[in-house]
Every structure is written in C-alpha cells, then in structure tokens.
Coordinates of C-alpha atoms in Angstrom, one line a residue:
M1 CA 24.4 -21.6 -11.9
R2 CA 25.1 -22.1 -8.5
S3 CA 28.7 -21.5 -8.8
D4 CA 28.5 -17.8 -10.9
K5 CA 25.7 -16.7 -7.7
Y6 CA 28.8 -16.9 -5.3
E7 CA 31.5 -15.4 -7.5
V8 CA 29.3 -12.7 -7.5
K9 CA 29.3 -12.3 -4.2
D10 CA 32.3 -12.6 -3.6
R11 CA 32.9 -10.0 -6.2
K12 CA 30.4 -7.7 -4.4
F13 CA 31.5 -9.1 -1.0
K14 CA 35.1 -7.4 -2.1
K15 CA 33.6 -4.2 -2.8
F16 CA 32.3 -3.9 -0.1
T17 CA 35.1 -4.7 2.3
K18 CA 37.4 -2.7 0.1
F19 CA 34.7 0.3 0.5
W20 CA 35.0 -0.3 4.3
S21 CA 38.9 -0.4 4.3
V22 CA 38.4 3.2 3.3
L23 CA 36.5 4.1 6.1
Y24 CA 38.7 2.2 8.5
F25 CA 41.4 4.0 7.5
L26 CA 39.8 7.4 7.7
M27 CA 38.8 6.6 11.0
T28 CA 42.2 5.4 12.9
A29 CA 43.6 8.6 10.7
A30 CA 41.3 10.7 12.6
F31 CA 41.6 8.9 16.0
L32 CA 45.7 9.5 15.9
G33 CA 45.2 13.1 14.3
V34 CA 42.4 13.6 17.4
L35 CA 44.4 11.7 20.1
I36 CA 47.8 13.4 19.3
Y37 CA 46.5 16.9 19.1
A38 CA 44.8 16.4 22.5
D39 CA 48.1 16.0 23.3
L40 CA 47.3 14.1 26.7
L41 CA 49.2 11.6 27.1
P42 CA 52.4 11.2 28.2
F43 CA 55.0 10.3 25.4
D44 CA 55.8 6.6 27.1
I45 CA 52.3 6.6 26.7
M46 CA 51.3 7.8 23.6
W47 CA 54.4 6.0 21.6
K48 CA 52.7 2.7 22.8
V49 CA 49.1 4.0 21.9
V50 CA 50.3 4.6 18.5
A51 CA 52.2 1.5 17.8
V52 CA 49.3 -0.8 19.4
V53 CA 46.7 0.8 16.5
A54 CA 49.1 0.7 13.6
I55 CA 50.1 -2.9 14.6
L56 CA 45.9 -2.9 14.5
F57 CA 45.7 -1.2 11.6
L58 CA 48.8 -3.7 9.7
L59 CA 47.0 -6.7 10.6
V60 CA 43.3 -5.8 9.4
F61 CA 43.3 -2.8 6.5
P62 CA 45.7 -5.4 3.9
A63 CA 43.0 -8.3 4.7
L64 CA 40.0 -5.5 3.9
A65 CA 41.2 -4.0 1.2
F66 CA 43.2 -6.1 -1.1
G67 CA 41.3 -9.0 -3.2
A68 CA 44.7 -11.8 -2.4
F69 CA 43.2 -12.2 0.7
K70 CA 40.6 -15.5 1.2
K71 CA 37.1 -14.7 2.3
S72 CA 37.7 -15.4 5.5
R73 CA 39.8 -14.1 6.6
K74 CA 38.1 -10.8 5.1
K75 CA 35.2 -11.6 7.6
I76 CA 37.4 -11.5 10.5
A77 CA 39.0 -8.7 9.3
L78 CA 35.5 -6.7 8.8
F79 CA 34.1 -8.3 12.1
F80 CA 37.7 -6.8 14.6
S81 CA 37.2 -3.1 11.6
I82 CA 34.0 -2.8 13.5
L83 CA 35.4 -3.4 17.0
F84 CA 38.4 -1.0 16.5
M85 CA 36.0 1.7 14.8
L86 CA 33.9 1.8 17.6
G87 CA 36.8 2.3 20.3
Y88 CA 38.1 5.0 17.8
A89 CA 34.9 6.7 17.5
A90 CA 33.8 6.7 21.4
G91 CA 37.6 7.8 21.7
I92 CA 37.1 10.4 19.7
F93 CA 34.1 11.3 20.9
Y94 CA 35.7 11.3 24.7
L95 CA 38.7 13.4 23.2
T96 CA 37.2 16.5 22.1
G97 CA 34.9 16.1 24.9
T98 CA 37.7 16.7 26.8
M99 CA 39.4 19.4 24.9
D100 CA 35.3 21.7 24.8
F101 CA 35.2 21.1 28.8
F102 CA 38.8 22.9 28.8
S103 CA 38.1 25.4 26.6
N104 CA 35.0 26.6 28.9
I105 CA 36.3 26.2 32.1
T106 CA 39.5 28.9 30.8
N107 CA 37.4 30.9 28.5
I108 CA 36.9 33.7 31.4
G109 CA 34.5 36.1 29.5
G110 CA 33.2 38.3 32.1
T111 CA 31.3 37.8 35.0
T112 CA 27.3 38.7 35.3
E113 CA 25.8 41.2 38.6
K114 CA 22.6 41.0 39.3
F115 CA 20.4 44.7 40.3
Y116 CA 17.5 45.1 41.9
V117 CA 14.6 47.9 42.0
V118 CA 13.6 47.6 45.5
V119 CA 10.1 49.1 46.1
N120 CA 8.2 48.8 50.0
A121 CA 5.9 46.2 50.1
E122 CA 2.9 47.9 50.2
S123 CA 3.2 50.9 47.9
D124 CA 0.8 50.7 44.5
Y125 CA 4.5 49.7 42.2
S126 CA 3.3 46.5 40.5
D127 CA 5.7 47.4 37.3
V128 CA 9.0 48.7 36.7
D129 CA 6.7 50.9 34.0
D130 CA 5.3 52.3 37.5
I131 CA 8.1 54.5 38.3
K132 CA 8.3 55.5 35.3
G133 CA 11.1 59.3 35.6
A134 CA 10.7 59.5 38.9
T135 CA 13.6 60.2 41.0
V136 CA 15.3 56.8 42.4
D137 CA 17.7 56.3 45.5
T138 CA 21.2 54.3 44.8
P139 CA 23.9 53.6 46.5
D140 CA 26.6 56.4 46.3
A141 CA 29.2 53.6 44.2
K142 CA 31.2 53.9 40.9
E143 CA 32.0 49.6 40.5
E144 CA 31.3 49.1 36.3
G145 CA 28.3 46.9 37.8
Y146 CA 26.6 50.0 39.2
E147 CA 26.9 52.1 36.5
L148 CA 26.0 49.7 34.2
A149 CA 22.6 48.9 35.6
R150 CA 21.8 52.8 36.4
E151 CA 22.6 53.6 32.5
K152 CA 20.0 50.2 32.4
L153 CA 17.4 51.8 34.5
A154 CA 18.1 55.1 33.2
K155 CA 17.6 54.5 29.4
K156 CA 14.3 52.6 29.7
E157 CA 12.2 54.7 32.2
G158 CA 13.9 57.5 32.6
V159 CA 14.3 58.0 36.1
E160 CA 16.8 60.2 37.5
F161 CA 19.2 58.4 40.1
N162 CA 19.6 60.4 44.3
K163 CA 23.0 58.4 45.2
V164 CA 22.6 57.9 48.4
E165 CA 26.5 57.6 51.0
K166 CA 25.1 55.6 54.0
L167 CA 23.2 52.4 53.3
S168 CA 21.4 52.6 56.7
E169 CA 19.4 55.6 55.2
L170 CA 18.8 53.7 51.7
G171 CA 17.1 51.1 53.8
N172 CA 15.1 52.9 55.6
G173 CA 13.9 54.8 53.6
V174 CA 12.3 52.4 51.1
L175 CA 10.8 50.7 54.4
E176 CA 9.3 54.4 55.9
D177 CA 8.2 56.0 52.1
T178 CA 5.7 53.5 49.7
E179 CA 6.9 56.0 47.2
K180 CA 10.3 55.5 47.2
A181 CA 12.6 52.7 44.8
V182 CA 16.0 51.8 45.4
L183 CA 18.6 50.3 42.9
V184 CA 21.5 48.0 45.0
S185 CA 23.4 45.5 44.1
E186 CA 22.3 42.2 45.3
G187 CA 24.6 42.1 47.5
H188 CA 23.8 44.7 48.8
Y189 CA 20.1 43.4 48.7
T190 CA 21.6 40.5 51.0
I191 CA 23.9 43.3 52.9
L192 CA 20.0 45.2 53.9
G193 CA 18.5 41.8 54.7
E194 CA 21.2 41.0 57.5
G195 CA 21.2 44.4 58.9
L196 CA 18.1 46.1 59.1
D197 CA 15.0 44.0 60.4
G198 CA 11.8 43.5 58.0
F199 CA 13.9 44.7 55.3
T200 CA 13.7 41.6 53.4
D201 CA 9.4 41.3 54.4
E202 CA 8.9 44.4 53.7
T203 CA 9.8 45.5 50.6
K204 CA 9.7 43.7 47.5
I205 CA 11.8 43.4 44.3
L206 CA 10.0 45.1 41.2
Y207 CA 12.5 44.5 39.0
E208 CA 15.8 42.7 38.0
I209 CA 18.0 44.5 35.6
K210 CA 21.6 41.8 34.7
V211 CA 24.5 43.5 33.5
R212 CA 27.8 41.8 32.1
T213 CA 31.5 43.4 34.3
K214 CA 35.0 42.1 32.8
N215 CA 36.9 39.8 35.3
V216 CA 40.3 41.0 36.1
S217 CA 43.2 38.6 37.4
N218 CA 46.2 38.6 36.5
S219 CA 47.9 35.2 36.2
K220 CA 51.0 34.3 37.3
A221 CA 52.3 31.5 35.3
V222 CA 54.7 29.0 36.3
N223 CA 56.3 26.1 34.8
V224 CA 53.2 23.4 36.3
T225 CA 55.1 20.2 36.3
K226 CA 58.0 21.5 37.6
E227 CA 57.5 24.9 39.6
P228 CA 55.9 25.2 42.7
F229 CA 52.7 27.4 42.5
N230 CA 49.3 28.2 44.4
I231 CA 46.2 28.5 44.0
F232 CA 43.5 30.3 45.3
I233 CA 40.3 28.4 46.1
S234 CA 37.0 30.6 46.0
G235 CA 33.8 29.5 47.5
L236 CA 30.5 31.2 46.1
D237 CA 27.1 31.1 48.2
T238 CA 25.2 30.3 45.3
S239 CA 24.0 27.2 42.8
G240 CA 23.8 27.6 39.2
K241 CA 26.1 28.6 36.6
I242 CA 29.2 30.2 37.8
D243 CA 30.2 33.9 36.0
E244 CA 27.1 35.7 38.8
V245 CA 29.1 37.9 41.3
S246 CA 28.3 36.7 44.8
R247 CA 30.4 36.5 48.2
S248 CA 33.4 34.0 48.5
D249 CA 31.9 31.7 51.2
V250 CA 34.8 29.4 50.6
N251 CA 38.6 30.5 51.3
M252 CA 41.2 28.5 50.7
V253 CA 44.7 28.9 49.2
V254 CA 46.0 25.7 47.9
T255 CA 50.1 25.1 47.5
V256 CA 51.1 22.9 45.3
N257 CA 54.7 21.1 44.5
P258 CA 54.5 18.8 42.1
K259 CA 58.5 18.0 42.3
T260 CA 57.9 16.3 45.7
H261 CA 54.0 15.5 45.7
K262 CA 52.9 17.6 48.1
V263 CA 50.1 19.6 48.4
L264 CA 49.0 21.7 51.4
L265 CA 45.2 23.5 52.0
T266 CA 45.2 26.6 54.4
S267 CA 41.9 27.9 54.7
I268 CA 41.3 31.6 55.9
P269 CA 38.4 32.2 57.4
R270 CA 35.5 33.9 55.2
D271 CA 34.8 36.9 57.7
S272 CA 38.9 37.5 58.6
Y273 CA 39.1 41.6 57.8
V274 CA 41.2 42.6 55.1
S275 CA 42.5 46.1 53.0
L276 CA 40.8 45.7 49.5
K277 CA 43.1 46.9 47.3
G278 CA 40.7 47.9 44.0
K279 CA 39.2 50.0 46.8
D280 CA 42.0 52.0 48.4
G281 CA 43.1 49.7 50.9
A282 CA 39.7 50.0 52.2
K283 CA 38.6 47.7 55.1
D284 CA 36.0 44.6 55.0
K285 CA 35.3 41.3 55.2
L286 CA 36.9 38.7 52.9
T287 CA 33.8 37.4 51.9
H288 CA 32.7 40.1 50.5
A289 CA 35.9 40.9 47.9
G290 CA 33.7 38.6 46.2
L291 CA 31.3 40.5 45.0
Y292 CA 34.0 42.9 43.5
G293 CA 35.6 39.9 41.1
V294 CA 37.7 36.9 42.1
G295 CA 40.6 39.0 41.3
E296 CA 39.7 41.7 44.3
S297 CA 39.3 38.7 46.6
I298 CA 42.9 37.6 45.2
S299 CA 44.4 40.7 45.8
S300 CA 43.4 40.8 49.3
V301 CA 44.4 37.7 50.4
E302 CA 47.7 37.6 48.3
D303 CA 48.3 40.8 51.0
L304 CA 47.3 39.2 53.5
L305 CA 49.5 36.4 53.6
G306 CA 52.3 37.8 51.9
I307 CA 52.5 35.7 48.9
N308 CA 51.9 35.1 45.5
I309 CA 49.0 33.4 44.0
N310 CA 49.6 31.5 40.3
Y311 CA 46.4 30.7 39.7
Y312 CA 42.5 30.3 40.8
V313 CA 39.9 27.8 40.5
K314 CA 35.9 29.7 41.5
V315 CA 33.2 27.0 42.5
N316 CA 29.8 27.2 44.2
Y317 CA 27.6 25.0 45.5
S318 CA 26.2 23.1 41.9
T319 CA 30.6 22.0 41.2
V320 CA 30.5 20.3 45.3
M321 CA 26.5 18.7 44.6
K322 CA 27.4 17.8 41.3
L323 CA 31.4 16.5 42.0
V324 CA 30.6 14.1 44.4
D325 CA 27.6 12.9 42.5
A326 CA 30.2 11.7 39.9
I327 CA 32.8 10.5 41.5
G328 CA 30.4 7.7 43.4
G329 CA 30.7 9.8 46.7
V330 CA 33.6 10.1 49.5
D331 CA 33.8 9.4 52.9
V332 CA 34.5 11.4 55.4
E333 CA 36.7 11.3 59.2
S334 CA 33.9 13.5 61.0
E335 CA 35.2 15.1 63.8
Y336 CA 32.4 15.5 65.9
T337 CA 28.4 14.0 65.8
F338 CA 26.2 17.5 64.5
T339 CA 22.7 17.9 62.8
T340 CA 22.4 20.5 60.8
S341 CA 20.7 23.3 60.9
G342 CA 20.3 27.3 59.3
M343 CA 20.5 25.9 55.9
H344 CA 16.8 25.3 55.5
M345 CA 16.5 27.3 51.8
A346 CA 18.8 24.5 50.8
G347 CA 17.5 21.6 51.8
L348 CA 20.1 21.2 53.6
D349 CA 18.7 21.3 57.3
G350 CA 18.3 18.2 59.9
L351 CA 21.0 16.0 58.4
T352 CA 23.2 13.8 61.1
F353 CA 26.3 13.6 60.8
Y354 CA 28.6 11.2 63.6
E355 CA 32.0 11.1 64.4
G356 CA 34.0 9.2 62.4
Q357 CA 33.4 7.7 58.9
N358 CA 30.6 8.8 57.3
H359 CA 29.6 8.2 53.3
L360 CA 28.3 12.0 51.7
D361 CA 27.1 12.3 48.2
G362 CA 26.6 15.3 46.7
A363 CA 24.0 16.9 49.4
S364 CA 25.1 15.6 52.4
A365 CA 29.0 16.7 51.5
L366 CA 27.8 20.4 50.8
A367 CA 26.1 19.9 53.8
F368 CA 29.0 18.9 55.5
A369 CA 31.1 21.3 54.3
R370 CA 28.6 24.4 55.3
E371 CA 27.6 23.3 58.6
R372 CA 29.5 25.8 61.6
H373 CA 26.0 26.6 63.7
S374 CA 26.8 23.6 65.6
F375 CA 30.6 24.2 66.7
T376 CA 31.2 26.4 69.5
S377 CA 34.4 27.5 66.6
G378 CA 31.9 28.3 64.4
D379 CA 33.2 29.1 61.1
M380 CA 36.9 27.9 62.4
Q381 CA 35.4 23.7 62.1
R382 CA 33.8 24.6 58.9
N383 CA 36.7 25.7 57.3
R384 CA 38.8 22.4 58.8
N385 CA 35.7 20.2 57.6
Q386 CA 35.8 22.0 53.9
Q387 CA 39.0 20.6 54.5
I388 CA 38.2 16.9 55.1
V389 CA 35.3 16.8 51.8
M390 CA 37.9 18.5 49.5
T391 CA 41.1 15.8 50.4
A392 CA 38.3 13.8 49.8
I393 CA 37.5 14.4 46.6
L394 CA 40.7 15.0 45.6
K395 CA 42.5 11.5 46.8
K396 CA 39.1 9.9 44.9
M397 CA 39.9 11.9 42.0
L398 CA 43.0 10.7 41.6
S399 CA 42.8 7.5 41.7
S400 CA 43.2 5.7 39.0
K401 CA 39.8 3.6 39.2
T402 CA 38.2 6.8 39.9
L403 CA 39.7 8.0 37.1
L404 CA 39.0 5.7 33.8
T405 CA 35.6 5.1 35.4
K406 CA 34.1 8.5 35.7
Y407 CA 36.2 10.6 33.7
T408 CA 33.1 11.9 31.4
G409 CA 31.0 11.4 34.1
I410 CA 33.2 14.3 36.2
L411 CA 33.4 16.4 33.2
N412 CA 29.5 16.7 32.3
S413 CA 28.6 17.6 36.0
I414 CA 31.3 20.0 36.2
E415 CA 31.5 22.1 33.0
D416 CA 28.8 25.3 34.0
N417 CA 30.4 24.5 37.4
V418 CA 33.8 26.1 37.4
E419 CA 36.5 28.8 36.7
T420 CA 40.0 29.0 36.1
N421 CA 42.8 31.0 34.8
F422 CA 44.5 27.8 34.3
T423 CA 45.0 27.4 30.3
S424 CA 44.3 24.1 29.0
K425 CA 47.7 23.3 27.8
E426 CA 48.2 24.2 31.8
I427 CA 46.1 21.4 32.9
K428 CA 47.1 18.7 29.6
K429 CA 50.4 19.3 31.1
L430 CA 49.1 18.5 34.7
I431 CA 46.9 15.4 33.7
K432 CA 50.2 13.8 32.2
M433 CA 52.3 14.0 35.0
Q434 CA 49.8 12.6 37.0
L435 CA 49.2 9.9 34.4
D436 CA 53.0 9.6 34.0
G437 CA 53.2 7.2 37.1
M438 CA 49.9 7.5 38.9
P439 CA 52.2 9.5 41.9
S440 CA 50.5 9.8 44.8
W441 CA 50.2 13.0 47.3
D442 CA 50.9 14.0 50.3
I443 CA 48.1 16.5 51.3
E444 CA 48.2 18.5 54.1
K445 CA 45.8 21.0 55.8
N446 CA 46.1 24.5 58.1
N447 CA 43.9 26.7 58.8
I448 CA 44.2 30.8 59.8
T449 CA 42.2 30.8 63.2
G450 CA 40.9 34.4 64.3
I451 CA 39.1 36.7 67.0
P452 CA 35.7 37.1 66.8
D453 CA 34.9 41.2 66.3
S454 CA 32.5 43.5 64.6
A455 CA 33.2 46.7 62.5
Q456 CA 31.8 48.6 60.1
C457 CA 33.0 47.3 56.4
Y458 CA 33.3 48.7 52.4
S459 CA 30.6 47.1 51.5
T460 CA 28.2 47.1 54.5
G461 CA 28.6 51.1 54.7
D462 CA 27.6 52.3 58.1
Y463 CA 26.6 48.9 59.2
Y464 CA 28.3 47.4 62.0
V465 CA 29.0 43.4 60.6
S466 CA 31.1 40.2 62.4
I467 CA 34.7 40.3 61.4
V468 CA 37.0 37.9 62.5
A469 CA 40.6 39.9 63.2
P470 CA 43.1 36.9 62.0
D471 CA 45.4 35.6 64.6
M472 CA 49.1 36.4 63.8
D473 CA 50.2 33.5 65.3
S474 CA 48.3 31.7 63.3
M475 CA 49.3 33.5 60.1
A476 CA 52.7 33.3 60.6
S477 CA 52.5 29.6 61.0
A478 CA 50.3 28.9 58.3
V479 CA 52.6 31.6 56.3
N480 CA 55.6 29.7 57.1
D481 CA 53.9 26.1 55.9
I482 CA 53.0 27.0 52.7
H483 CA 57.0 28.5 52.2
E484 CA 58.3 24.9 53.1
V485 CA 56.2 23.1 51.3
V486 CA 57.2 25.9 48.0
D487 CA 61.0 25.8 49.0
G488 CA 60.4 20.9 49.2
K489 CA 61.1 20.7 53.2

C-alpha cells in the first residue's frame, strides 16, 4: 500500500511540475519580451542578460517538464524556478513602470490655467450667481486662455465684458467699487497683489475657472548620444502637478556634449528684461514669459542668447523636494552662512545653512535653492545656489549605487511633477549611453549677471516693476562658453 501511495504522489508531483514548467516558460518569455521591448540596456549588457536567462532556463525547464528526471532534481528545479519567476515578475514590474513613466512625462497634453472672478471684500456678493447678467471688467488680453475663460463665464452667468487696457485701472476699480467684479488670470492676480497696496487683503475670490490650452514648443531634435544639445530648464514657482501655468522662477540652459561627457549649467536671472516673440517683441521679465507657456520662455532665451534650444524640462517645487528625498538627500557646499526668510507660505522660513558642507533633504534643498533675501547680490546668488543643488542631484543620480537602489523611488516621486519634449526613444538612448561604461561627467557652472532697474512690462501693464538688464560682457562670455562645450573645446 505504501508503495502505491508513493507512486500516486510521484505522478501527481510530476503532473504539477509539468504544469509549473508551462508557467515558468511563459514568465521567462514575458520577461524577455518586455526587456527587449523596453530597449533600456545597451547591446553588450542586453545579450549577456539574455544569455544568462537562457542558461537558467535550460538548467531548470527540462527537470520540470520531463518525467525522466529524479524527484530530488525536480524539487531543486521547482525551488529555483520560483526564485527566478519572482525575479522576472519584479523585472517586468520595474520595466513596465519605467515605460509608463517615460510615457507620462513626454505626453504633452496641454496646460491648465486658472482664472479668478474677483470682487471687493466688502461687497454683498457671496456666490458667482450673484453677478448673473452683470458687466465684468477684464484685461484687454487676446491670449487663448482669456478667451476660453470669458467664454465659460459668459455661458454660465450670461455676463458681458468691459475690456480694460490698464491693469492698475482694473485693480483700482474693484477696490473702489463694491459692485464691481473683475475676471483676471492667476498670473495677473499675483501681479496686482504685488503692485497694488491692499489688493489681496481688500478683495476676495468669488469663483475660479480652469481652462486647458495647447502647449506649443518646437523640438529641434538631434542624435542625443552623438551630437551636443541645449536643454532649457524651467522651474515654476508652484507645487503640485506640472501642467499649471505659472511664472518661471528658474531659467537655466543645460548644454550637454555626449562625446566629451561635459555639461555646462548657465543660469539666467529670472528678472532679465527680454523680448516676447509671441507678443510681437513686447518687453517683459523672463519669469513672466512662463505665464504664456514654456514655448514663450524658450523663444525669449533663444533670442537673448542667440542659440538654439533643442529640448526643455519643466519642473516645480514639488519636483525638487520629492526627487531629493527619493535619492536620500544631497550634500552641497554653501558659499555663505545664511538663514532663510520670506518663504513662510511654503513653511521654509528660519532654516540655517552654514558655509561649507551641508546635507539637505527635499525641503531644505528647496529652501537653499530659493533663498535670495540673505544675499547682497540677491537673485545672482540664488542662481548659483540653484546650480549647486542641481549639480549635487546630477552627481548622485548618475552614480551606479543610486541608480540601482533608488531607481523606482526616483520614478514614482517625480512622475506627476516633470514635463519634457524629449521623446521616450531619446531618453532610452541617454540611459543606454550612461549604462554602457558608466562614464563620469564634468559638470561646470556659469551665471549671467545684470543691472537692476525698473520698467513697464507686457504682463504688468502700466505698473513699473523691478527688472534686470543683462550685462552684455557677462552674456557674451556665457554664450562663448556654451559654444566651446558644443564644439568640444
């Protein structure tokens, strides 16, 4: 009887291992299929991985599938097949997650812009329905966002619009008249709050309208592993999702030469007085160009420096905090001892950094990069600190240890906070180039300086605001450095 029982058990076990061999085959095939489709590994690494997987398959699959092998051999094969399948499942999970990440950050679907219906704080208006049929003041702006917002409000409340040329007249109107309602973009609301005493405290937002507009940015694509290229980094002064319109507080050109493995970071003052190509050459601060989309910022920088911008990467406050936390913090060398101020809304006031090395988490890295009030050179020093933080992030991310151990955390942390016009194929090429020998990169920094002044700007209307007139010698030197990196000198 015992012999019959053992024979029955052996037959059942052999049937199970035969069934399991099919699952093992399917999982192995799925892993190899996803690995090849993802196309993230350079050829020298890819064929080695495929060879190892094939050898492991040949060692395990026959023992599972064929009855001629001993039970002890089948048990060993079953054990290792479970381990390998778990590894393949994890690999499929990471690879599909990577492909989804690339798809998300390169899917430029459009931009979200906010508009506010603003009334006097002492008015009797408590709901947007209270202005039904009224005449609403609005800037005489022809941007697509304004057109869509006016259309939405008119459809909802049957209002008519009085287009006002002077922004100050519009702001004063709502302060002086408790019956007045105005429709302004979030950008213009911020400008009125900065330029008109009491505007923020003495008005209230009655209603918010969100509109979607197209993102216009023409990529000047190159072979990213063989040709030098320029990337425009636009750092928005907001948190949350990356598709919202906002001022571009960080404006940096990253010049990359993949042949010489050299990177040059060139910072441009946020208040640089530039021409807006999309506004018939009207003058404005570079930071305000971001209100009209990243394409306007790129055109302004190209016109200012006389260079081509091949790609852009758009980030915001959330990107910096989440990315730095995901890679375990960064070490930076501060040029000064200083304490942050003027950032109470973000909860970053009162943080002290010391001359020399400082270890930063996400929040402190953002505070370090944003502070300007502590320095006599103001925004110029802030630009240098932004470069210090970016250099620290790049060096840590490009290290093999960080890439291997923090990989999924990096992707998950910034998926909703990055937008780029790099294609997925171009990003994969750059990854393969880095994995193929893990080359070290020479990262250098440069800053364009300027002379503080004040002027009227396109976005601020008749208000005079602080600007920076770019220093021509500084700009010429920076452009020369960019050309030298491009030329491989």
